[in-house]
Structure formats: structure tokens, C-alpha cells
Amino acid sequence: MLSAIRKFFTAPVYNGDPEKTLDAKITHRVSVALLGLAILSFPLILVGTSQQNREYGVISSSLSIAIWLFTILLVKLEKRTVAKIIILTVNTASIYFSIFTSGGLAQPTIFAMLFLLAAAHLFFPSKGAIVYGAIILALTSLLYGLHIIGVVQETQSTNIVQGIFLTFAFTLIASATILAISSSNYQANIKAVLERENELYERNIELDQLRGALEQRVSERTIQLEKRANQFEAISTVASSVASLKNMDELLPAIARLVIESFGFYHTGIFLLDNSKEFAILVASPTEAGKQMIANGHKLRVGEVGIVGRVASSGEPRVTLDTGLDAVHFNNPLLPNTRSEMALPSK
């Protein structure tokens, strides 16, 4: 039972629709506040009114409680606009009826309309205050016209102070409630804006990071494609150059020179196996170190010395990215800057 009551007096929440949730919260809070005022009016009616007015006051307050419970139910049923119109209409009719029966514009009750003007602005922020202000002005002008022609007669209240106090108390509490709800909504809007701003800022950072990563990937991919294109061009150049040469003494040096020029290697050399296939002999190299090694009769024992000897034995290509970590690497004093090494067999 208590759970159902608590649920009834809790504003509905619509996930994924913050504007609808806020509108429902505003209408629900005003309805609950008016319900509270109607309930609080009972002690004032029982204590501060005459026997004749007491019965009318109890009936009026009871009817108000029923109406405000109905508007809360309308909010639950997603009939918020209907609930807003009922709230404004009932309060307007009640206040103007009180003004009409208590002596017209001479009574301070007229100032209670300011509370409803604030409520209209809260319910309909865009044009609520303008439209409802025009309605108030029209009704007040009508009341003034009725007073001019004598339809509304000024009454001599037997308890002016009490009337002023009740009007002041109602206007103060109602206005304070509307201001509190407005302030709460303003703070909620500010919080929502800040959260959206932070979310947008974080998304912009993510987008910048993603864009930077994509640009880097595109740049890396472009470099790879350019490198691949250069390699294909170099291969084509080597192939066309080789096709034009038939003498091995010219062919092998030409291949070594084109490879080092096209790929930008630190050193390139071509080895041939001797007749006994015991040694791999350096026969072509365009570098100064290579020429010196050829002059010194540089050769490596097959299957034993260096990466060239190992590849000559296995017939499988081998790549060493860090020669310092490769036990097969042959440390040649004429090539001190060697960091990586690759050997390709020719079958």
C-alpha cells in the first residue's frame, strides 16, 4: 500500500527523453503542491472562519483535493497538457469567484493572480505568460466593468485583517512553491547542459584521437604503398637491365649495383658456390667494402659461416632484424655498421 502511494506521488521518468521527463516533473510537482495547500487549508477554515463560511470552505477544499489528485493521475497517464489547463482554469475560476463575491477589485485577493501568472510561464515557457497575462487582463477588465455598472458591490468585511492575512499566506506559499520549482528546473537544466557539454567535449576528443589515428594509418599506408611501388619499379628496372646483359661478368655486378641503388641498402653482394659446393664466394658488390672483399678472395664455408653460408646450405631465405642477437651472423670488420641482414638463395 505504501509502495503504491509513494509511486503515485513520484513524478514519472521517461528514459531517453529528458525534456518529457522534466515537463512531467514540473506538472506533477505543481499538482502535489496545490494538493498540499488544499490539505493545509482545512485547519485555517475550521479555526478562522465563521460557522456559515466553514461549511462552504470545507466543501471547496475537499473538491480541490479531488481535482489535484485527478491532475496527478493525468500526469501519470501522460495527459500533461490537460492537467496544466485544469490547474490554471480551476485556480483562475476560484480566485475570480472569490473576488466577485467579496467586493471586487477593492479586495487584496486580486494579487493572488500573480501566482497563476508565474505558473502559466512555468507550464508554457514560450508564450504562457503572454497568453495568460492577456486572459487575466481581460477578466480583470470585465470585473472592473461590472463594478462600474453596479453589478459588483463593495462589501464591508467584518474581518478585513483576516482576509488580508489569508490572501497573503496563500499568495506567499504558492509563489514560493512556483519559484522553488522554477529554481530546481533551472539547476537541472544547467546540470544537463554541463553534462551534454562534457559529453560533447569527450566525444570531440575521441573524434580527434580517431582522426589522428586514421591520418597516421593513412600516412603509414601511403608510405608503404610508395615503398612498394618503388620496389616494384626497382624490380622492373633490374629485370629490364638484366635482360639486356648476357655476359655473367657484366650481369652480376650490374644486378648488385641496381639493387643497392634502387633499395638504398648499406651493402649488397652476390655469392656463387665453387665447383665442390664447399664455399660461397663473393663475386659481385658495388660497395668499397665489397670490392675490397672481392680483391681479398672473400668466401664463406657453406653451412658453417655466416647467414650466407647457412642459406647456401639450406636453400631457404633468412632475415635477421638484429644481427647482435643472431648467433649465425658473421661479424665482418669491413662492414661495422651492419644492423640487419638478409640472404636470398637463387635456384
Short mmCIF file of C-alpha atoms in Angstrom, two decimals:
data_model
loop_
_atom_site.label_atom_id
_atom_site.label_comp_id
_atom_site.label_asym_id
_atom_site.label_seq_id
_atom_site.Cartn_x
_atom_site.Cartn_y
_atom_site.Cartn_z
CA MET A 1 0.00 0.00 0.00
CA LEU A 2 2.73 2.44 0.99
CA SER A 3 4.69 1.49 -2.12
CA ALA A 4 1.70 2.28 -4.35
CA ILE A 5 1.17 5.65 -2.61
CA ARG A 6 4.86 6.50 -2.94
CA LYS A 7 4.78 5.56 -6.61
CA PHE A 8 1.68 7.71 -7.18
CA PHE A 9 3.36 10.75 -5.66
CA THR A 10 6.59 10.25 -7.65
CA ALA A 11 6.95 12.01 -11.00
CA PRO A 12 7.25 9.65 -13.99
CA VAL A 13 10.61 9.26 -15.72
CA TYR A 14 10.94 8.67 -19.46
CA ASN A 15 14.30 7.15 -20.31
CA GLY A 16 15.89 8.66 -23.37
CA ASP A 17 13.57 11.71 -23.32
CA PRO A 18 14.84 14.26 -20.75
CA GLU A 19 12.52 17.06 -21.96
CA LYS A 20 9.42 14.91 -21.47
CA THR A 21 10.68 13.83 -18.05
CA LEU A 22 11.26 17.44 -16.98
CA ASP A 23 7.82 18.56 -18.19
CA ALA A 24 6.16 15.71 -16.29
CA LYS A 25 8.15 16.58 -13.16
CA ILE A 26 7.06 20.25 -13.31
CA THR A 27 3.34 19.48 -13.73
CA HIS A 28 3.49 16.74 -11.11
CA ARG A 29 5.20 18.98 -8.53
CA VAL A 30 2.72 21.83 -9.01
CA SER A 31 -0.19 19.39 -8.62
CA VAL A 32 1.32 17.95 -5.44
CA ALA A 33 1.99 21.46 -4.09
CA LEU A 34 -1.62 22.52 -4.73
CA LEU A 35 -2.80 19.31 -3.07
CA GLY A 36 -0.69 20.20 -0.04
CA LEU A 37 -2.15 23.72 0.08
CA ALA A 38 -5.68 22.32 -0.11
CA ILE A 39 -4.96 19.96 2.78
CA LEU A 40 -3.35 22.74 4.85
CA SER A 41 -6.38 24.96 4.28
CA PHE A 42 -8.56 22.72 6.46
CA PRO A 43 -7.16 23.95 9.82
CA LEU A 44 -7.45 27.57 8.70
CA ILE A 45 -11.05 27.02 7.64
CA LEU A 46 -12.02 25.29 10.87
CA VAL A 47 -10.32 27.85 13.09
CA GLY A 48 -10.51 31.15 11.22
CA THR A 49 -13.94 31.21 9.60
CA SER A 50 -17.48 31.64 10.77
CA GLN A 51 -19.93 28.76 11.00
CA GLN A 52 -21.68 29.92 7.84
CA ASN A 53 -18.48 30.09 5.77
CA ARG A 54 -16.96 26.98 7.34
CA GLU A 55 -19.23 24.56 5.54
CA TYR A 56 -18.56 26.25 2.20
CA GLY A 57 -14.81 26.22 2.88
CA VAL A 58 -14.75 22.50 3.74
CA ILE A 59 -16.67 21.62 0.56
CA SER A 60 -14.41 23.85 -1.53
CA SER A 61 -11.22 22.37 -0.07
CA SER A 62 -12.49 18.80 -0.46
CA LEU A 63 -13.32 19.47 -4.10
CA SER A 64 -9.86 21.00 -4.60
CA ILE A 65 -8.17 17.88 -3.14
CA ALA A 66 -10.12 15.68 -5.57
CA ILE A 67 -9.20 17.91 -8.51
CA TRP A 68 -5.46 17.97 -7.68
CA LEU A 69 -5.42 14.19 -7.21
CA PHE A 70 -7.02 13.93 -10.64
CA THR A 71 -4.34 16.18 -12.21
CA ILE A 72 -1.62 13.98 -10.64
CA LEU A 73 -3.31 10.98 -12.23
CA LEU A 74 -3.41 12.79 -15.59
CA VAL A 75 0.36 13.31 -15.40
CA LYS A 76 0.79 9.58 -14.78
CA LEU A 77 -1.39 8.93 -17.84
CA GLU A 78 0.78 11.29 -19.97
CA LYS A 79 -2.02 13.88 -20.21
CA ARG A 80 0.19 16.71 -19.01
CA THR A 81 -1.31 19.48 -21.18
CA VAL A 82 -4.81 18.65 -19.94
CA ALA A 83 -3.54 18.69 -16.34
CA LYS A 84 -1.91 22.11 -16.86
CA ILE A 85 -5.08 23.62 -18.34
CA ILE A 86 -7.17 22.23 -15.46
CA ILE A 87 -4.76 23.68 -12.89
CA LEU A 88 -4.86 27.16 -14.44
CA THR A 89 -8.61 27.11 -15.15
CA VAL A 90 -9.70 25.90 -11.70
CA ASN A 91 -7.44 28.34 -9.86
CA THR A 92 -8.50 31.23 -12.09
CA ALA A 93 -12.20 30.46 -11.61
CA SER A 94 -11.76 30.04 -7.86
CA ILE A 95 -9.85 33.28 -7.38
CA TYR A 96 -12.12 35.40 -9.58
CA PHE A 97 -15.23 33.93 -7.95
CA SER A 98 -13.76 34.87 -4.59
CA ILE A 99 -13.00 38.38 -5.87
CA PHE A 100 -16.53 38.74 -7.32
CA THR A 101 -18.28 37.62 -4.13
CA SER A 102 -16.06 39.50 -1.68
CA GLY A 103 -16.31 43.01 -3.06
CA GLY A 104 -14.49 43.13 -6.40
CA LEU A 105 -11.18 44.82 -7.11
CA ALA A 106 -11.13 46.57 -3.75
CA GLN A 107 -10.13 43.29 -2.13
CA PRO A 108 -6.45 42.16 -1.97
CA THR A 109 -7.42 38.75 -3.37
CA ILE A 110 -6.70 40.10 -6.84
CA PHE A 111 -2.96 39.86 -6.21
CA ALA A 112 -3.22 36.07 -5.94
CA MET A 113 -3.41 36.09 -9.73
CA LEU A 114 0.31 36.84 -9.85
CA PHE A 115 0.94 33.30 -8.61
CA LEU A 116 -1.01 31.87 -11.55
CA LEU A 117 0.84 34.10 -13.99
CA ALA A 118 4.09 32.57 -12.76
CA ALA A 119 2.57 29.08 -13.03
CA ALA A 120 1.49 29.76 -16.63
CA HIS A 121 5.04 30.77 -17.50
CA LEU A 122 6.36 27.62 -15.80
CA PHE A 123 3.93 25.36 -17.68
CA PHE A 124 4.30 27.00 -21.09
CA PRO A 125 7.69 28.77 -21.17
CA SER A 126 7.44 30.12 -24.71
CA LYS A 127 4.13 32.02 -24.64
CA GLY A 128 2.41 31.03 -21.39
CA ALA A 129 2.97 34.31 -19.53
CA ILE A 130 1.84 36.43 -22.51
CA VAL A 131 -1.32 34.45 -23.26
CA TYR A 132 -2.34 34.02 -19.63
CA GLY A 133 -1.47 37.65 -18.88
CA ALA A 134 -3.89 38.68 -21.62
CA ILE A 135 -6.57 36.42 -20.10
CA ILE A 136 -6.03 37.94 -16.64
CA LEU A 137 -6.22 41.45 -18.08
CA ALA A 138 -9.44 40.62 -19.91
CA LEU A 139 -11.07 39.07 -16.82
CA THR A 140 -9.95 41.95 -14.59
CA SER A 141 -11.26 44.48 -17.13
CA LEU A 142 -14.59 42.60 -17.18
CA LEU A 143 -14.70 42.67 -13.40
CA TYR A 144 -13.95 46.40 -13.44
CA GLY A 145 -16.72 46.98 -15.99
CA LEU A 146 -19.19 45.06 -13.80
CA HIS A 147 -18.10 47.19 -10.89
CA ILE A 148 -18.71 50.41 -12.90
CA ILE A 149 -22.27 49.42 -13.84
CA GLY A 150 -23.02 48.34 -10.29
CA VAL A 151 -23.19 44.57 -10.74
CA VAL A 152 -20.35 44.07 -8.26
CA GLN A 153 -20.96 45.82 -4.94
CA GLU A 154 -18.23 46.56 -2.44
CA THR A 155 -18.83 44.74 0.81
CA GLN A 156 -17.81 45.76 4.25
CA SER A 157 -15.92 42.76 5.56
CA THR A 158 -16.24 42.07 9.25
CA ASN A 159 -12.69 40.79 9.38
CA ILE A 160 -10.52 42.65 6.88
CA VAL A 161 -7.29 41.71 8.64
CA GLN A 162 -8.11 38.01 8.46
CA GLY A 163 -8.89 38.25 4.72
CA ILE A 164 -5.65 40.07 4.03
CA PHE A 165 -3.68 37.52 6.05
CA LEU A 166 -5.23 34.52 4.28
CA THR A 167 -4.67 36.10 0.88
CA PHE A 168 -1.10 36.97 1.76
CA ALA A 169 -0.39 33.48 3.13
CA PHE A 170 -1.83 31.76 0.07
CA THR A 171 -0.01 34.04 -2.38
CA LEU A 172 3.28 33.74 -0.48
CA ILE A 173 3.23 29.95 -0.19
CA ALA A 174 2.02 29.41 -3.76
CA SER A 175 4.53 31.86 -5.23
CA ALA A 176 7.36 30.43 -3.15
CA THR A 177 6.46 26.95 -4.38
CA ILE A 178 6.47 28.05 -8.02
CA LEU A 179 9.81 29.83 -7.54
CA ALA A 180 11.28 26.76 -5.86
CA ILE A 181 10.15 24.52 -8.72
CA SER A 182 11.47 27.03 -11.28
CA SER A 183 14.82 27.22 -9.49
CA SER A 184 15.04 23.44 -9.32
CA ASN A 185 14.28 23.16 -13.03
CA TYR A 186 16.82 25.87 -13.81
CA GLN A 187 19.50 23.99 -11.86
CA ALA A 188 18.50 20.75 -13.59
CA ASN A 189 18.76 22.44 -16.99
CA ILE A 190 22.18 23.89 -16.13
CA LYS A 191 23.34 20.46 -14.99
CA ALA A 192 22.00 18.83 -18.15
CA VAL A 193 23.72 21.45 -20.32
CA LEU A 194 27.03 20.94 -18.50
CA GLU A 195 26.73 17.16 -18.81
CA ARG A 196 25.99 17.45 -22.52
CA GLU A 197 28.87 19.90 -22.91
CA ASN A 198 31.25 17.49 -21.14
CA GLU A 199 29.92 14.61 -23.21
CA LEU A 200 30.38 16.63 -26.39
CA TYR A 201 33.90 17.61 -25.29
CA GLU A 202 34.80 13.96 -24.61
CA ARG A 203 33.35 12.91 -27.96
CA ASN A 204 35.34 15.63 -29.70
CA ILE A 205 38.48 14.33 -28.01
CA GLU A 206 37.64 10.79 -29.14
CA LEU A 207 36.96 12.03 -32.66
CA ASP A 208 40.26 13.94 -32.69
CA GLN A 209 42.09 10.84 -31.49
CA LEU A 210 40.31 8.70 -34.06
CA ARG A 211 41.05 11.22 -36.79
CA GLY A 212 44.69 11.35 -35.74
CA ALA A 213 44.89 7.56 -35.74
CA LEU A 214 43.25 7.39 -39.16
CA GLU A 215 45.56 10.06 -40.53
CA GLN A 216 48.54 8.16 -39.14
CA ARG A 217 47.29 4.90 -40.63
CA VAL A 218 46.68 6.59 -43.98
CA SER A 219 50.14 8.14 -43.85
CA GLU A 220 51.74 4.81 -42.94
CA ARG A 221 49.75 3.05 -45.62
CA THR A 222 50.73 5.69 -48.17
CA ILE A 223 54.39 5.28 -47.25
CA GLN A 224 54.06 1.52 -47.55
CA LEU A 225 52.38 1.83 -50.94
CA GLU A 226 55.01 4.28 -52.14
CA LYS A 227 57.71 1.97 -50.86
CA ARG A 228 56.05 -0.98 -52.56
CA ALA A 229 55.70 1.00 -55.77
CA ASN A 230 59.39 1.96 -55.61
CA GLN A 231 60.29 -1.64 -55.02
CA PHE A 232 58.25 -2.81 -57.99
CA GLU A 233 59.84 -0.09 -60.10
CA ALA A 234 63.27 -1.19 -58.90
CA ILE A 235 62.50 -4.82 -59.70
CA SER A 236 61.29 -3.81 -63.13
CA THR A 237 64.43 -1.77 -63.68
CA VAL A 238 66.65 -4.65 -62.54
CA ALA A 239 64.76 -7.11 -64.73
CA SER A 240 64.96 -4.91 -67.83
CA SER A 241 68.63 -4.22 -67.24
CA VAL A 242 69.43 -7.88 -66.66
CA ALA A 243 67.57 -8.86 -69.83
CA SER A 244 69.91 -6.69 -71.88
CA LEU A 245 73.07 -8.30 -70.47
CA LYS A 246 74.30 -11.75 -71.40
CA ASN A 247 77.87 -11.80 -70.08
CA MET A 248 77.99 -13.01 -66.43
CA ASP A 249 80.99 -10.77 -65.72
CA GLU A 250 78.79 -7.78 -66.58
CA LEU A 251 75.46 -9.21 -65.41
CA LEU A 252 76.28 -9.95 -61.76
CA PRO A 253 77.90 -6.55 -60.94
CA ALA A 254 75.05 -4.81 -62.74
CA ILE A 255 72.46 -6.65 -60.62
CA ALA A 256 74.30 -5.85 -57.38
CA ARG A 257 74.63 -2.17 -58.35
CA LEU A 258 70.96 -1.81 -59.39
CA VAL A 259 69.75 -3.48 -56.18
CA ILE A 260 71.73 -1.20 -53.90
CA GLU A 261 70.75 1.91 -55.90
CA SER A 262 67.07 1.01 -56.08
CA PHE A 263 66.56 -0.15 -52.49
CA GLY A 264 69.12 2.03 -50.74
CA PHE A 265 70.87 -0.82 -48.93
CA TYR A 266 74.06 -0.31 -46.89
CA HIS A 267 75.78 -3.20 -48.67
CA THR A 268 74.87 -5.78 -51.31
CA GLY A 269 76.86 -8.75 -52.56
CA ILE A 270 76.37 -11.74 -54.85
CA PHE A 271 77.92 -15.08 -53.88
CA LEU A 272 78.43 -18.14 -56.10
CA LEU A 273 79.22 -21.64 -54.96
CA ASP A 274 82.52 -23.12 -56.01
CA ASN A 275 82.63 -26.36 -58.03
CA SER A 276 82.83 -28.51 -54.89
CA LYS A 277 80.00 -26.51 -53.26
CA GLU A 278 82.15 -26.16 -50.20
CA PHE A 279 82.45 -22.37 -50.22
CA ALA A 280 80.23 -19.42 -51.18
CA ILE A 281 82.50 -16.95 -52.98
CA LEU A 282 81.75 -13.20 -53.23
CA VAL A 283 81.83 -12.35 -56.94
CA ALA A 284 79.99 -9.02 -57.24
CA SER A 285 79.47 -5.99 -54.94
CA PRO A 286 79.27 -2.25 -55.75
CA THR A 287 80.41 -1.01 -52.32
CA GLU A 288 84.01 -0.18 -51.42
CA ALA A 289 83.98 -2.86 -48.72
CA GLY A 290 82.61 -5.35 -51.22
CA LYS A 291 85.27 -4.54 -53.79
CA GLN A 292 87.96 -4.96 -51.14
CA MET A 293 86.50 -8.30 -50.06
CA ILE A 294 86.45 -9.49 -53.69
CA ALA A 295 90.09 -8.44 -54.02
CA ASN A 296 90.91 -10.41 -50.85
CA GLY A 297 89.09 -13.51 -52.21
CA HIS A 298 86.32 -13.34 -49.61
CA LYS A 299 84.48 -16.65 -49.21
CA LEU A 300 82.32 -18.34 -46.57
CA ARG A 301 82.16 -22.04 -45.79
CA VAL A 302 78.76 -23.50 -46.73
CA GLY A 303 76.64 -24.43 -43.72
CA GLU A 304 79.09 -23.06 -41.20
CA VAL A 305 79.98 -19.37 -41.56
CA GLY A 306 77.50 -16.50 -41.53
CA ILE A 307 73.98 -16.15 -42.79
CA VAL A 308 75.19 -16.57 -46.40
CA GLY A 309 76.81 -19.89 -45.57
CA ARG A 310 73.67 -21.06 -43.79
CA VAL A 311 71.34 -20.09 -46.67
CA ALA A 312 73.68 -21.64 -49.22
CA SER A 313 73.38 -24.89 -47.28
CA SER A 314 69.62 -24.86 -46.57
CA GLY A 315 68.42 -23.20 -49.77
CA GLU A 316 65.89 -21.19 -47.70
CA PRO A 317 65.91 -17.40 -47.36
CA ARG A 318 66.83 -15.93 -44.00
CA VAL A 319 66.26 -12.46 -42.48
CA THR A 320 67.93 -11.15 -39.35
CA LEU A 321 66.50 -7.90 -37.99
CA ASP A 322 69.10 -7.56 -35.22
CA THR A 323 72.46 -9.08 -36.05
CA GLY A 324 73.60 -8.65 -32.46
CA LEU A 325 71.05 -11.27 -31.37
CA ASP A 326 71.71 -13.75 -34.18
CA ALA A 327 74.30 -16.42 -33.45
CA VAL A 328 74.62 -17.17 -37.18
CA HIS A 329 75.77 -13.64 -38.03
CA PHE A 330 79.35 -13.28 -39.28
CA ASN A 331 80.89 -10.10 -37.87
CA ASN A 332 82.76 -8.65 -40.86
CA PRO A 333 85.24 -5.90 -39.83
CA LEU A 334 84.80 -4.24 -43.24
CA LEU A 335 81.04 -3.75 -42.55
CA PRO A 336 80.93 -2.36 -38.98
CA ASN A 337 77.54 -0.58 -39.44
CA THR A 338 75.60 -3.74 -40.26
CA ARG A 339 72.45 -3.96 -38.09
CA SER A 340 70.17 -6.19 -40.17
CA GLU A 341 70.96 -8.84 -42.71
CA MET A 342 69.12 -10.82 -45.41
CA ALA A 343 70.25 -13.63 -47.67
CA LEU A 344 68.22 -14.95 -50.63
CA PRO A 345 69.12 -18.17 -52.48
CA SER A 346 69.00 -18.28 -56.26
CA LYS A 347 67.70 -21.61 -57.57
#
